[in-house]
Short mmCIF file of C-alpha atoms and ligand atoms in Angstrom, two decimals:
data_model
loop_
_atom_site.label_atom_id
_atom_site.label_comp_id
_atom_site.label_asym_id
_atom_site.label_seq_id
_atom_site.Cartn_x
_atom_site.Cartn_y
_atom_site.Cartn_z
CA MET A 1 -18.48 -5.01 25.18
CA ALA A 2 -14.92 -5.71 24.52
CA HIS A 3 -12.76 -2.76 23.45
CA ALA A 4 -10.07 -2.29 21.24
CA VAL A 5 -7.64 0.57 20.92
CA VAL A 6 -6.08 1.04 17.40
CA VAL A 7 -2.84 2.95 17.27
CA GLY A 8 -2.55 4.55 13.87
CA GLY A 9 -5.29 6.02 11.67
CA GLY A 10 -3.81 5.08 8.29
CA ILE A 11 -5.38 2.57 5.61
CA GLY A 12 -4.59 -0.47 8.03
CA GLY A 13 -5.84 1.16 11.38
CA LEU A 14 -8.94 2.58 9.83
CA SER A 15 -9.86 -0.69 8.06
CA ALA A 16 -9.37 -2.69 11.38
CA ALA A 17 -11.69 -0.11 13.29
CA ILE A 18 -14.33 -0.65 10.73
CA GLY A 19 -13.91 -4.57 10.74
CA LEU A 20 -13.82 -4.57 14.56
CA ARG A 21 -16.90 -2.46 15.02
CA LYS A 22 -18.82 -4.49 12.50
CA ALA A 23 -17.84 -7.52 14.78
CA GLY A 24 -19.49 -5.93 17.58
CA TRP A 25 -16.55 -4.33 19.58
CA ARG A 26 -16.13 -0.90 20.85
CA VAL A 27 -13.18 0.67 19.09
CA THR A 28 -10.96 4.03 19.71
CA VAL A 29 -8.63 4.79 17.00
CA LEU A 30 -5.65 7.10 18.20
CA GLU A 31 -3.60 8.89 15.37
CA ARG A 32 -0.70 11.28 16.22
CA ALA A 33 -1.18 13.58 13.20
CA ALA A 34 -3.35 16.85 14.44
CA ALA A 35 -5.86 16.39 11.82
CA PHE A 36 -6.89 13.30 9.94
CA GLU A 37 -5.46 14.58 6.73
CA GLU A 38 -3.59 12.73 3.86
CA ILE A 39 -0.36 13.53 2.25
CA GLY A 40 0.08 11.14 -0.46
CA ALA A 41 -0.52 10.46 -4.11
CA GLY A 42 -2.29 7.55 -5.51
CA ILE A 43 -2.54 3.73 -4.43
CA SER A 44 -3.68 0.90 -6.45
CA LEU A 45 -6.17 -1.51 -4.70
CA TRP A 46 -6.03 -5.04 -6.14
CA PRO A 47 -9.09 -7.25 -6.27
CA ASN A 48 -7.90 -8.97 -2.89
CA ALA A 49 -8.15 -5.61 -1.15
CA LEU A 50 -11.39 -4.57 -3.12
CA ARG A 51 -13.24 -8.01 -1.86
CA ALA A 52 -11.90 -7.20 1.72
CA LEU A 53 -13.24 -3.70 1.52
CA ASP A 54 -16.59 -5.16 0.37
CA GLU A 55 -16.73 -7.39 3.29
CA LEU A 56 -16.03 -4.40 5.63
CA GLY A 57 -19.00 -2.63 4.02
CA VAL A 58 -17.26 0.20 2.10
CA GLY A 59 -16.94 -1.28 -1.34
CA ALA A 60 -20.02 0.63 -2.79
CA ARG A 61 -18.35 3.99 -1.73
CA LEU A 62 -15.29 3.07 -3.89
CA ALA A 63 -17.40 2.33 -7.09
CA PRO A 64 -17.98 5.87 -8.09
CA LEU A 65 -14.01 6.35 -8.28
CA ARG A 66 -13.81 3.71 -10.91
CA VAL A 67 -12.62 4.82 -14.50
CA SER A 68 -12.52 2.53 -17.38
CA HIS A 69 -9.25 1.08 -18.45
CA GLY A 70 -8.61 -0.55 -21.82
CA THR A 71 -5.18 -2.10 -22.48
CA GLY A 72 -2.20 -1.55 -20.15
CA GLY A 73 1.45 -2.71 -20.33
CA MET A 74 4.98 -1.99 -20.30
CA LEU A 75 7.23 0.29 -22.66
CA ASP A 76 10.72 0.69 -22.78
CA ARG A 77 12.55 4.02 -22.57
CA ARG A 78 11.95 5.16 -26.20
CA GLY A 79 8.28 3.88 -25.95
CA ARG A 80 8.50 0.58 -27.78
CA VAL A 81 6.15 -1.98 -26.44
CA LEU A 82 7.65 -4.59 -23.87
CA THR A 83 4.24 -6.21 -22.94
CA ARG A 84 0.59 -5.74 -23.49
CA VAL A 85 -1.88 -6.48 -20.65
CA ASP A 86 -5.46 -6.89 -21.86
CA GLY A 87 -7.76 -5.50 -19.27
CA GLU A 88 -10.62 -7.68 -20.33
CA GLN A 89 -8.41 -10.80 -19.85
CA PHE A 90 -7.29 -9.29 -16.54
CA ALA A 91 -10.61 -8.95 -15.31
CA ARG A 92 -11.73 -12.37 -16.40
CA LEU A 93 -8.99 -13.91 -14.42
CA LEU A 94 -9.21 -11.87 -11.41
CA GLY A 95 -12.83 -11.43 -11.06
CA ARG A 96 -12.35 -7.64 -11.35
CA LEU A 97 -9.97 -5.06 -12.32
CA LEU A 98 -7.68 -3.19 -9.82
CA LEU A 99 -8.84 0.16 -8.71
CA PRO A 100 -6.13 3.11 -8.52
CA VAL A 101 -7.43 5.81 -6.13
CA HIS A 102 -6.35 8.75 -4.68
CA ARG A 103 -5.29 8.10 -1.07
CA ALA A 104 -6.95 10.98 0.33
CA ARG A 105 -10.23 9.65 -1.26
CA LEU A 106 -9.75 6.23 0.18
CA LEU A 107 -8.98 7.57 3.67
CA ASP A 108 -12.00 9.79 3.43
CA ILE A 109 -14.20 6.89 2.65
CA LEU A 110 -12.67 4.80 5.37
CA ARG A 111 -12.99 7.61 8.11
CA ALA A 112 -16.80 8.21 7.17
CA ALA A 113 -17.57 4.56 7.80
CA LEU A 114 -16.60 5.36 11.72
CA PRO A 115 -18.59 7.38 14.05
CA ALA A 116 -16.67 10.70 14.80
CA GLY A 117 -16.32 9.65 18.51
CA ALA A 118 -14.26 6.59 17.52
CA LEU A 119 -11.50 8.90 16.17
CA ARG A 120 -9.04 10.87 18.15
CA SER A 121 -6.46 12.77 16.31
CA GLY A 122 -3.37 14.55 17.78
CA VAL A 123 -2.61 11.67 20.16
CA ASP A 124 1.02 10.35 19.93
CA VAL A 125 1.07 7.06 21.55
CA THR A 126 4.39 6.92 23.68
CA GLU A 127 3.83 3.42 25.51
CA VAL A 128 1.92 0.15 25.18
CA THR A 129 2.06 -2.65 27.39
CA ALA A 130 1.59 -6.47 26.61
CA ASP A 131 -1.39 -6.52 28.87
CA GLY A 132 -3.26 -3.79 26.95
CA VAL A 133 -2.41 -0.32 28.49
CA VAL A 134 -1.84 2.50 25.92
CA ARG A 135 -0.35 5.54 27.14
CA TRP A 136 0.48 9.19 25.75
CA GLU A 137 1.16 12.54 27.05
CA GLY A 138 -1.64 13.31 29.31
CA GLY A 139 -3.55 10.36 28.90
CA GLU A 140 -4.13 6.63 29.14
CA LEU A 141 -6.61 3.73 27.81
CA ARG A 142 -6.86 0.15 29.18
CA ALA A 143 -8.07 -2.09 26.22
CA ASP A 144 -9.00 -5.87 25.66
CA LEU A 145 -6.85 -5.73 22.50
CA VAL A 146 -4.34 -3.11 21.00
CA VAL A 147 -3.90 -2.94 17.38
CA GLY A 148 -0.45 -1.52 16.47
CA ALA A 149 -1.15 -0.06 12.96
CA ASP A 150 1.48 2.90 13.34
CA GLY A 151 3.25 2.15 10.05
CA ILE A 152 6.67 1.33 8.95
CA HIS A 153 8.58 2.93 11.58
CA SER A 154 6.28 1.52 14.14
CA GLY A 155 7.01 2.61 17.74
CA LEU A 156 4.96 -0.24 19.05
CA ARG A 157 7.08 -2.58 17.17
CA SER A 158 10.47 -1.18 18.39
CA ARG A 159 9.10 -1.18 21.92
CA LEU A 160 7.79 -4.63 22.04
CA TRP A 161 10.34 -6.30 19.71
CA PRO A 162 13.29 -4.14 20.82
CA ALA A 163 15.99 -6.53 19.19
CA HIS A 164 14.26 -6.79 15.92
CA PRO A 165 16.13 -5.15 13.15
CA ALA A 166 14.85 -1.78 11.91
CA PRO A 167 13.57 -1.66 8.38
CA VAL A 168 16.23 -1.20 5.68
CA TYR A 169 16.53 0.82 2.56
CA CYS A 170 15.48 -1.21 -0.39
CA GLY A 171 17.68 0.31 -2.99
CA SER A 172 15.26 2.75 -4.87
CA THR A 173 13.89 6.07 -4.28
CA ALA A 174 10.19 7.10 -5.55
CA PHE A 175 8.69 10.16 -6.87
CA ARG A 176 5.12 10.59 -7.13
CA ALA A 177 2.25 12.95 -7.79
CA VAL A 178 -1.51 13.04 -8.65
CA ILE A 179 -2.15 15.63 -11.44
CA ASP A 180 -4.91 16.89 -13.77
CA TRP A 181 -5.10 14.88 -16.80
CA PRO A 182 -7.81 14.12 -19.35
CA ARG A 183 -8.75 10.81 -19.04
CA PRO A 184 -6.47 8.55 -20.95
CA ARG A 185 -7.73 5.07 -21.78
CA ASP A 186 -4.73 3.12 -22.68
CA LEU A 187 -1.87 3.43 -20.11
CA ALA A 188 1.40 1.83 -20.11
CA GLY A 189 4.09 1.71 -17.52
CA THR A 190 7.84 1.81 -18.48
CA MET A 191 10.84 0.11 -17.55
CA ALA A 192 14.49 0.94 -18.27
CA PRO A 193 17.69 0.43 -16.46
CA GLY A 194 17.05 0.93 -12.76
CA VAL A 195 13.84 2.63 -13.42
CA GLU A 196 10.09 2.18 -13.39
CA PHE A 197 7.36 4.76 -14.25
CA GLY A 198 3.50 3.92 -13.78
CA LEU A 199 0.77 6.21 -14.78
CA MET A 200 -2.83 5.40 -13.57
CA ALA A 201 -6.15 7.03 -14.49
CA LEU A 202 -8.09 8.36 -11.40
CA ALA A 203 -11.78 9.61 -11.16
CA GLU A 204 -12.20 13.30 -11.97
CA GLU A 205 -9.98 13.45 -14.64
CA LYS A 206 -6.99 13.02 -12.65
CA ALA A 207 -3.99 10.78 -13.09
CA TYR A 208 -1.49 9.27 -10.48
CA TRP A 209 1.98 8.88 -11.64
CA TYR A 210 5.10 7.17 -9.77
CA ILE A 211 8.73 6.74 -10.55
CA SER A 212 11.09 4.56 -8.89
CA LEU A 213 14.60 4.98 -9.52
CA VAL A 214 17.49 3.01 -8.12
CA SER A 215 19.62 5.56 -5.93
CA PRO A 216 21.85 5.65 -2.73
CA PRO A 217 19.51 6.67 0.08
CA GLY A 218 19.30 10.29 1.37
CA VAL A 219 19.88 11.98 -1.94
CA ARG A 220 17.63 14.99 -1.94
CA HIS A 221 17.09 17.56 -4.88
CA ALA A 222 16.51 21.49 -4.51
CA ASP A 223 14.32 21.34 -7.34
CA PRO A 224 12.71 17.59 -7.83
CA LYS A 225 11.11 18.71 -11.14
CA ALA A 226 14.09 20.12 -12.80
CA PHE A 227 16.03 16.87 -11.77
CA LEU A 228 13.39 14.65 -13.24
CA ARG A 229 13.20 16.64 -16.42
CA GLU A 230 16.94 16.38 -16.87
CA ARG A 231 17.02 12.71 -15.86
CA PHE A 232 14.30 11.58 -18.09
CA ALA A 233 15.09 14.03 -21.22
CA SER A 234 15.91 10.90 -23.38
CA PHE A 235 12.63 9.04 -22.67
CA HIS A 236 9.37 8.85 -24.66
CA ARG A 237 7.15 11.68 -24.72
CA GLN A 238 4.18 10.59 -22.42
CA LEU A 239 6.74 10.56 -19.50
CA ARG A 240 8.22 13.91 -20.32
CA ASP A 241 4.57 15.34 -20.80
CA VAL A 242 3.71 13.87 -17.43
CA ILE A 243 6.61 15.59 -15.68
CA GLU A 244 5.94 18.94 -17.43
CA ARG A 245 2.39 18.90 -16.46
CA THR A 246 3.10 18.37 -12.63
CA PRO A 247 3.27 21.34 -10.67
CA ALA A 248 6.57 21.16 -8.73
CA GLU A 249 4.89 21.47 -5.32
CA ARG A 250 3.03 18.50 -6.03
CA ILE A 251 6.09 16.02 -6.31
CA LEU A 252 6.46 13.90 -3.30
CA HIS A 253 9.84 12.05 -2.94
CA HIS A 254 10.59 9.50 -0.63
CA ASP A 255 13.23 6.68 0.01
CA LEU A 256 11.83 3.07 -0.17
CA TYR A 257 12.45 1.05 3.26
CA TRP A 258 11.02 -2.30 3.92
CA LEU A 259 11.18 -4.86 6.99
CA ALA A 260 13.55 -7.23 5.49
CA THR A 261 13.90 -9.45 8.39
CA PRO A 262 10.39 -11.04 9.04
CA LEU A 263 9.00 -10.71 12.59
CA PRO A 264 8.78 -13.96 14.33
CA SER A 265 5.31 -13.20 15.48
CA TYR A 266 2.87 -10.32 15.11
CA VAL A 267 1.36 -10.75 18.50
CA HIS A 268 2.51 -9.89 21.97
CA GLY A 269 0.19 -10.47 24.86
CA ARG A 270 -2.88 -8.36 23.84
CA VAL A 271 -0.96 -6.20 21.18
CA VAL A 272 -1.11 -7.19 17.63
CA LEU A 273 0.63 -5.76 14.69
CA LEU A 274 -1.02 -4.89 11.42
CA GLY A 275 -0.12 -3.28 8.01
CA ASP A 276 3.28 -1.87 7.64
CA ALA A 277 4.07 -2.00 11.27
CA ALA A 278 3.96 -5.80 10.79
CA HIS A 279 5.26 -6.15 7.24
CA ALA A 280 6.47 -3.20 5.39
CA MET A 281 7.31 -4.31 1.92
CA PRO A 282 8.95 -2.56 -1.13
CA PRO A 283 6.14 -1.29 -3.45
CA PHE A 284 6.99 -3.15 -6.57
CA LEU A 285 3.86 -5.26 -6.39
CA GLY A 286 1.53 -2.50 -5.04
CA GLN A 287 0.57 -4.64 -2.31
CA GLY A 288 1.51 -3.08 0.98
CA GLY A 289 -1.94 -1.35 1.60
CA CYS A 290 -3.84 -4.21 0.08
CA GLN A 291 -2.21 -6.55 2.75
CA ALA A 292 -3.05 -3.87 5.70
CA ILE A 293 -6.69 -4.23 4.55
CA GLU A 294 -6.49 -8.21 4.26
CA ASP A 295 -5.04 -8.13 7.89
CA ALA A 296 -7.92 -5.99 9.07
CA VAL A 297 -10.70 -8.18 7.62
CA VAL A 298 -8.89 -11.48 9.01
CA LEU A 299 -8.73 -9.74 12.36
CA ALA A 300 -12.23 -8.61 12.35
CA ALA A 301 -13.51 -12.13 11.36
CA LEU A 302 -11.63 -13.75 14.12
CA ALA A 303 -12.81 -11.01 16.75
CA ALA A 304 -16.58 -11.54 15.47
CA ARG A 305 -16.34 -15.28 16.56
CA SER A 306 -14.36 -14.88 20.05
CA ALA A 307 -13.46 -12.44 22.30
CA GLU A 308 -10.69 -14.56 23.83
CA VAL A 309 -7.83 -12.53 22.98
CA PRO A 310 -4.99 -14.86 23.10
CA ASP A 311 -6.74 -17.38 21.15
CA LEU A 312 -8.01 -15.05 18.49
CA LEU A 313 -4.43 -13.45 18.11
CA ALA A 314 -2.90 -16.61 17.77
CA ARG A 315 -5.21 -17.64 14.84
CA TYR A 316 -4.63 -14.14 13.32
CA ASP A 317 -0.86 -14.74 13.49
CA ALA A 318 -1.12 -18.14 11.93
CA GLN A 319 -3.30 -16.91 9.15
CA ARG A 320 -1.56 -13.65 8.36
CA ARG A 321 2.21 -13.95 8.91
CA PRO A 322 2.97 -16.49 6.07
CA ARG A 323 0.85 -14.73 3.67
CA SER A 324 2.07 -11.15 4.06
CA GLN A 325 5.67 -12.15 4.68
CA THR A 326 5.61 -14.25 1.44
CA ILE A 327 4.20 -11.18 -0.48
CA ALA A 328 6.76 -8.99 0.99
CA THR A 329 9.76 -11.18 -0.01
CA ARG A 330 8.13 -11.45 -3.56
CA SER A 331 7.80 -7.70 -3.77
CA ALA A 332 11.46 -7.34 -3.01
CA ARG A 333 12.58 -9.97 -5.68
CA ALA A 334 10.13 -8.34 -8.07
CA GLY A 335 12.09 -5.03 -7.69
CA LYS A 336 15.56 -6.80 -8.11
CA ALA A 337 14.40 -8.82 -11.17
CA GLY A 338 12.47 -5.81 -12.65
CA PRO A 339 12.79 -2.03 -12.11
CA GLN A 340 15.97 -2.42 -9.96
CA LEU A 341 17.99 -4.26 -12.75
CA THR A 342 20.82 -1.92 -13.99
CA ASN A 343 23.40 -4.30 -15.66
CA PRO A 344 22.74 -3.75 -19.19
CA LEU A 345 23.00 -7.44 -20.33
CA ALA A 346 20.61 -8.33 -17.49
CA VAL A 347 18.20 -5.45 -18.76
CA ALA A 348 18.27 -6.74 -22.26
CA ALA A 349 17.47 -10.46 -21.19
CA ARG A 350 14.74 -9.10 -19.09
CA ASP A 351 13.16 -7.02 -21.98
CA THR A 352 13.53 -9.85 -24.40
CA ALA A 353 11.68 -12.16 -21.97
CA LEU A 354 9.00 -9.40 -21.45
CA ARG A 355 8.46 -9.07 -25.21
CA LEU A 356 8.03 -12.81 -25.61
CA LEU A 357 5.87 -13.37 -22.57
CA PRO A 358 2.16 -13.86 -23.51
CA SER A 359 -0.17 -11.43 -21.79
CA SER A 360 -2.09 -14.11 -20.34
CA LEU A 361 1.04 -15.28 -18.36
CA THR A 362 1.52 -11.87 -17.22
CA ALA A 363 -2.08 -11.76 -15.94
CA ARG A 364 -1.98 -15.25 -14.38
CA ALA A 365 1.14 -13.92 -12.28
CA ALA A 366 -0.83 -11.02 -10.94
CA ALA A 367 -3.92 -13.40 -10.30
CA ALA A 368 -1.62 -15.66 -8.16
CA ILE A 369 -1.46 -12.67 -5.68
CA ALA A 370 -4.72 -11.22 -5.94
CA ASP A 371 -6.56 -14.40 -5.91
CA TRP A 372 -7.72 -14.25 -2.12
CA THR A 373 -11.17 -14.17 -0.72
CA PRO A 374 -11.78 -12.43 2.75
CA PRO A 375 -13.43 -14.51 5.61
CA VAL A 376 -16.87 -13.34 6.41
CA VAL A 377 -17.00 -10.94 9.43
CA SER A 378 -20.22 -12.11 11.09
CA VAL A 379 -22.52 -9.39 12.76
CA PRO A 380 -23.34 -10.41 16.14
CA ALA A 381 -27.10 -10.82 16.82
CA GLY A 382 -28.80 -8.13 18.77
C1 FAD B 401 5.89 4.75 -3.29
C2 FAD B 401 4.80 3.94 -2.63
C3 FAD B 401 3.84 3.38 -3.40
C4 FAD B 401 2.93 2.47 -2.96
N1 FAD B 401 1.96 1.96 -3.72
C5 FAD B 401 1.03 1.01 -3.25
C6 FAD B 401 -0.02 0.65 -4.19
O1 FAD B 401 -0.01 1.04 -5.22
N2 FAD B 401 -0.89 -0.21 -3.49
C7 FAD B 401 -0.90 -0.78 -2.17
O2 FAD B 401 -1.46 -1.56 -1.57
N3 FAD B 401 0.26 -0.16 -1.19
C8 FAD B 401 1.27 0.80 -1.92
N4 FAD B 401 2.01 1.22 -0.91
C9 FAD B 401 2.16 0.68 0.43
C10 FAD B 401 1.13 1.48 1.42
O3 FAD B 401 1.19 2.80 1.19
C11 FAD B 401 1.28 1.07 2.72
O4 FAD B 401 1.43 -0.28 2.81
C12 FAD B 401 0.19 1.34 3.46
O5 FAD B 401 -0.06 2.80 3.49
C13 FAD B 401 0.37 1.10 4.96
O6 FAD B 401 -0.69 1.37 5.81
P1 FAD B 401 -0.50 1.38 7.39
O7 FAD B 401 -1.97 1.72 7.72
O8 FAD B 401 -0.06 0.15 8.01
O9 FAD B 401 0.59 2.38 7.65
P2 FAD B 401 0.43 3.94 7.56
O10 FAD B 401 -0.34 4.40 6.20
O11 FAD B 401 1.88 4.45 7.52
O12 FAD B 401 -0.31 4.59 8.61
C14 FAD B 401 0.24 4.57 10.04
C15 FAD B 401 -0.46 5.58 10.75
O13 FAD B 401 0.11 5.58 12.16
C16 FAD B 401 0.25 6.86 12.63
N5 FAD B 401 0.89 6.66 13.83
C17 FAD B 401 2.39 6.44 13.87
N6 FAD B 401 2.90 6.55 14.97
C18 FAD B 401 1.99 6.89 15.79
C19 FAD B 401 1.81 7.07 17.36
N7 FAD B 401 2.88 6.76 17.93
N8 FAD B 401 0.72 7.28 17.90
C20 FAD B 401 -0.24 7.40 17.13
N9 FAD B 401 -0.23 7.33 15.57
C21 FAD B 401 0.82 7.01 15.12
C22 FAD B 401 0.66 7.64 11.33
O14 FAD B 401 0.56 9.23 11.62
C23 FAD B 401 -0.08 7.06 10.40
O15 FAD B 401 -1.34 7.90 10.07
C24 FAD B 401 3.06 2.03 -1.73
C25 FAD B 401 4.00 2.66 -0.78
C26 FAD B 401 4.89 3.58 -1.30
C27 FAD B 401 6.16 4.18 -0.32
#
């Protein structure tokens, strides 16, 4: 049986492992964290990723995490409506609604779909060769296929593509948290100069919120909650409430980086990159994790048809690079034209355009990205 080693046990690596097992491969996931645990907040899964997760066989396990959503949209700083998004219309166009989930729950579900023996934590991979040897301190594995799913600061990428430029700061920093929140039906985001705020209902009467803020990189706040309270003192009540209700220790603060120079290939010999390692993007379209899941299901579908690694990886590269790199570029553009605008005239023009835009157009723009159907991962006979 062909053997794949997956480096990295995040959303992309675990999805790839599930798919490759379904395709009839033996899989070992190597994760450097001592335990498979998640720090993180929420993540929204778009219909493209939800369909891919169905194909991987884990869709049904996500169903209990769904809460009903009504109308959404965008407010301005004072809480006046910029756009409305009708949930029903959105679902009609996209076939289904997007699903915000706690990352920890998503990772639990993905790990539960793998046998315990396939997961090895506390393994920090230090070397990978093009012919499929994976090394770490005190260990080595030889694989037919190595999947580099080691995230935005991928060591595999920098070792195998040493001349490729490193990820760059996208101009915004992000604050995020999951909080207790009585289930709100109508949730709206907020856009203001240099700011985006989003609030999404999660299962179990929780909500996930995020704020992106234009800022120089590396700025840290001794007390992030006090900073946010002061920075958003003049904003509408829901945003201030959310900050007040958030225990200070739950607030995560990260600068947002992305791989601004697209890789010329995701493949090097028997090694293939997937997820943020291949195409880290700014989060303005909420597609980074969704693209990692798409990568995983495409790789698995190809691996189910052929164990000829050079051939299957050439097909993977041809199918995945154009789409994922286009979405990465669109995410960066969406930031520049939306939450990263700071010039008052440009902000006023954007807000006017948003107010005039029919909600059907907003839904159609989202559908253009989320309208993706995964290939079938055929299960080998016997
Ligand atoms: C603020 C913010 C909001 C976002 N919101 C969304 C959203 O709503 N929807 C969405 O789809 N995406 C979103 N994203 C993007 C999403 O988080 C990423 O695209 C996704 O997590 C990428 O998954 P991955 O598996 O490729 O990488 P990661 O999740 O980074 O996983 C990489 C794993 O590899 C391990 N690793 C690293 N090096 C080694 C090594 N040497 N040896 C062994 N293991 C190693 C790491 O420990 C880690 O577990 C957001 C990102 C940010 C920053």
